[in-house]
mmCIF file of C-alpha atoms in Angstrom:
data_model
loop_
_atom_site.group_PDB
_atom_site.id
_atom_site.type_symbol
_atom_site.label_atom_id
_atom_site.label_comp_id
_atom_site.label_asym_id
_atom_site.label_seq_id
_atom_site.Cartn_x
_atom_site.Cartn_y
_atom_site.Cartn_z
ATOM 1 C CA MET A 839 3.411 14.616 -34.175
ATOM 2 C CA ALA A 840 2.646 13.946 -30.493
ATOM 3 C CA GLU A 841 -0.886 14.432 -29.257
ATOM 4 C CA ASP A 842 -1.443 17.112 -26.640
ATOM 5 C CA SER A 843 -3.168 15.888 -23.508
ATOM 6 C CA SER A 844 -6.046 18.143 -22.536
ATOM 7 C CA PRO A 845 -7.825 18.160 -19.169
ATOM 8 C CA GLN A 846 -10.834 16.551 -20.866
ATOM 9 C CA ASP A 847 -8.692 13.566 -21.893
ATOM 10 C CA ASP A 848 -7.844 12.920 -18.240
ATOM 11 C CA GLU A 849 -11.552 12.800 -17.374
ATOM 12 C CA LEU A 850 -12.102 9.978 -19.858
ATOM 13 C CA HIS A 851 -9.848 7.532 -18.019
ATOM 14 C CA LEU A 852 -10.268 5.528 -14.875
ATOM 15 C CA PRO A 853 -8.066 6.571 -11.987
ATOM 16 C CA ARG A 854 -4.668 4.953 -12.374
ATOM 17 C CA THR A 855 -4.661 3.898 -8.705
ATOM 18 C CA ALA A 856 -7.934 1.994 -9.159
ATOM 19 C CA VAL A 857 -6.535 0.043 -12.107
ATOM 20 C CA ASN A 858 -3.272 -0.630 -10.250
ATOM 21 C CA LYS A 859 -5.260 -1.975 -7.297
ATOM 22 C CA LEU A 860 -7.238 -4.276 -9.594
ATOM 23 C CA ILE A 861 -4.021 -5.537 -11.185
ATOM 24 C CA LYS A 862 -2.535 -6.288 -7.742
ATOM 25 C CA GLU A 863 -5.669 -8.167 -6.684
ATOM 26 C CA ILE A 864 -5.840 -10.230 -9.859
ATOM 27 C CA VAL A 865 -2.145 -10.987 -10.355
ATOM 28 C CA PRO A 866 -0.452 -10.195 -7.039
ATOM 29 C CA HIS A 867 2.923 -11.786 -7.815
ATOM 30 C CA ALA A 868 3.373 -10.588 -11.396
ATOM 31 C CA ARG A 869 5.526 -7.652 -12.402
ATOM 32 C CA ILE A 870 3.616 -5.410 -14.789
ATOM 33 C CA PRO A 871 5.609 -2.684 -16.574
ATOM 34 C CA ASN A 872 4.181 0.847 -16.676
ATOM 35 C CA ASP A 873 3.504 0.748 -20.414
ATOM 36 C CA THR A 874 1.436 -2.420 -19.911
ATOM 37 C CA ARG A 875 -0.456 -0.743 -17.060
ATOM 38 C CA ASP A 876 -1.117 2.242 -19.331
ATOM 39 C CA LEU A 877 -2.433 -0.091 -22.038
ATOM 40 C CA LEU A 878 -4.732 -1.821 -19.536
ATOM 41 C CA LEU A 879 -5.951 1.577 -18.345
ATOM 42 C CA SER A 880 -6.756 2.603 -21.915
ATOM 43 C CA CYS A 881 -8.513 -0.705 -22.630
ATOM 44 C CA CYS A 882 -10.640 -0.448 -19.470
ATOM 45 C CA SER A 883 -11.612 3.125 -20.273
ATOM 46 C CA GLU A 884 -12.448 2.250 -23.878
ATOM 47 C CA PHE A 885 -14.569 -0.726 -22.773
ATOM 48 C CA ILE A 886 -16.562 1.425 -20.347
ATOM 49 C CA HIS A 887 -16.985 4.115 -22.999
ATOM 50 C CA LEU A 888 -18.246 1.524 -25.504
ATOM 51 C CA ILE A 889 -20.790 0.044 -23.088
ATOM 52 C CA ALA A 890 -21.920 3.478 -21.859
ATOM 53 C CA SER A 891 -22.375 4.754 -25.423
ATOM 54 C CA GLU A 892 -24.454 1.730 -26.416
ATOM 55 C CA ALA A 893 -26.515 1.964 -23.217
ATOM 56 C CA SER A 894 -27.084 5.657 -23.891
ATOM 57 C CA GLU A 895 -28.419 4.852 -27.367
ATOM 58 C CA ILE A 896 -30.760 2.253 -25.863
ATOM 59 C CA SER A 897 -31.928 4.797 -23.295
ATOM 60 C CA ASP A 898 -32.516 7.374 -26.037
ATOM 61 C CA ARG A 899 -34.574 4.880 -28.067
ATOM 62 C CA GLU A 900 -36.751 4.342 -25.000
ATOM 63 C CA GLN A 901 -37.000 8.123 -24.633
ATOM 64 C CA ARG A 902 -35.402 8.067 -21.191
ATOM 65 C CA LYS A 903 -32.962 10.577 -19.818
ATOM 66 C CA THR A 904 -31.362 8.110 -17.400
ATOM 67 C CA ILE A 905 -29.318 5.040 -18.271
ATOM 68 C CA LEU A 906 -30.762 2.180 -16.251
ATOM 69 C CA PRO A 907 -29.000 -1.051 -15.234
ATOM 70 C CA GLU A 908 -31.202 -2.871 -17.747
ATOM 71 C CA HIS A 909 -29.729 -0.675 -20.498
ATOM 72 C CA ILE A 910 -26.215 -1.752 -19.497
ATOM 73 C CA ILE A 911 -27.241 -5.404 -19.613
ATOM 74 C CA GLU A 912 -28.895 -4.933 -23.001
ATOM 75 C CA ALA A 913 -25.784 -3.103 -24.266
ATOM 76 C CA LEU A 914 -23.523 -5.947 -23.135
ATOM 77 C CA THR A 915 -25.748 -8.447 -24.915
ATOM 78 C CA GLY A 916 -26.042 -6.348 -28.064
ATOM 79 C CA LEU A 917 -22.282 -5.882 -28.292
ATOM 80 C CA GLY A 918 -21.637 -9.615 -27.902
ATOM 81 C CA PHE A 919 -20.423 -9.600 -24.280
ATOM 82 C CA THR A 920 -23.058 -12.103 -23.159
ATOM 83 C CA GLU A 921 -20.541 -13.939 -20.968
ATOM 84 C CA TYR A 922 -20.577 -10.940 -18.595
ATOM 85 C CA VAL A 923 -24.357 -10.609 -18.284
ATOM 86 C CA GLU A 924 -24.881 -13.110 -15.436
ATOM 87 C CA ASP A 925 -22.025 -11.601 -13.404
ATOM 88 C CA VAL A 926 -23.392 -8.098 -13.950
ATOM 89 C CA LYS A 927 -26.871 -9.214 -12.890
ATOM 90 C CA SER A 928 -25.434 -10.863 -9.787
ATOM 91 C CA VAL A 929 -23.434 -7.791 -8.791
ATOM 92 C CA TYR A 930 -26.461 -5.593 -9.429
ATOM 93 C CA GLN A 931 -28.610 -7.789 -7.140
ATOM 94 C CA GLU A 932 -25.937 -7.556 -4.406
ATOM 95 C CA TYR A 933 -25.888 -3.784 -4.847
ATOM 96 C CA LYS A 934 -29.678 -3.552 -4.505
ATOM 97 C CA VAL A 935 -29.575 -5.589 -1.275
ATOM 98 C CA GLN A 936 -26.765 -3.434 0.148
ATOM 99 C CA ALA A 937 -28.582 -0.248 -0.834
ATOM 100 C CA ALA A 938 -31.774 -1.471 0.842
ATOM 101 C CA VAL A 939 -29.905 -2.391 4.020
ATOM 102 C CA SER A 940 -28.138 0.963 4.005
ATOM 103 C CA THR A 941 -31.430 2.801 3.561
ATOM 104 C CA LEU A 942 -33.013 0.813 6.391
ATOM 105 C CA SER A 943 -29.994 1.462 8.616
ATOM 106 C CA SER A 944 -30.153 5.185 7.905
ATOM 107 C CA ALA A 945 -33.876 5.245 8.591
ATOM 108 C CA SER A 946 -33.406 3.238 11.802
ATOM 109 C CA LEU A 947 -30.643 5.561 12.965
ATOM 110 C CA HIS A 948 -32.786 8.576 12.148
ATOM 111 C CA ASN A 949 -35.709 7.063 14.085
ATOM 112 C CA CYS A 950 -33.441 6.325 17.061
ATOM 113 C CA TRP A 951 -32.422 9.966 17.212
ATOM 114 C CA LEU A 952 -36.051 11.075 16.994
ATOM 115 C CA VAL A 953 -36.985 8.781 19.882
ATOM 116 C CA PHE A 954 -34.014 10.049 21.898
ATOM 117 C CA PHE A 955 -34.851 13.713 21.355
ATOM 118 C CA ARG A 956 -38.531 13.161 22.089
ATOM 119 C CA SER A 957 -37.720 11.409 25.353
ATOM 120 C CA GLU A 958 -35.327 14.214 26.270
ATOM 121 C CA GLU A 959 -38.030 16.787 25.524
ATOM 122 C CA GLU A 960 -40.469 14.882 27.715
ATOM 123 C CA LYS A 961 -37.927 14.847 30.576
ATOM 124 C CA ASN A 962 -37.068 18.541 30.192
ATOM 125 C CA PRO A 963 -40.049 20.455 28.806
ATOM 126 C CA SER A 964 -39.109 24.028 27.932
#
């Protein structure tokens, strides 16, 4: 008997276009049949679900409501995926730097506008 696909099932998978883009980046000259792409999509989704579930349990044990990056790293280690830990830490550090730069840029842009409006107000007092 075939399984019915519910809308909730679709929410549990990565977007097909994202996985296809990853496949093209990793193996640009290979032909990958649709059933193989579907299998990769399912494997990626299952891997993320596994890590997220383990990280959620770690978060619960620490009585936290938010899964932190450290929980993901601990989940990877606990599940035996230690070979990914250094890459995850590296990507996380890059993310933190980008986020800090973005925050500073936003603050700088905001301050520039404040300076502009203040100078305009000084030129044209109402």
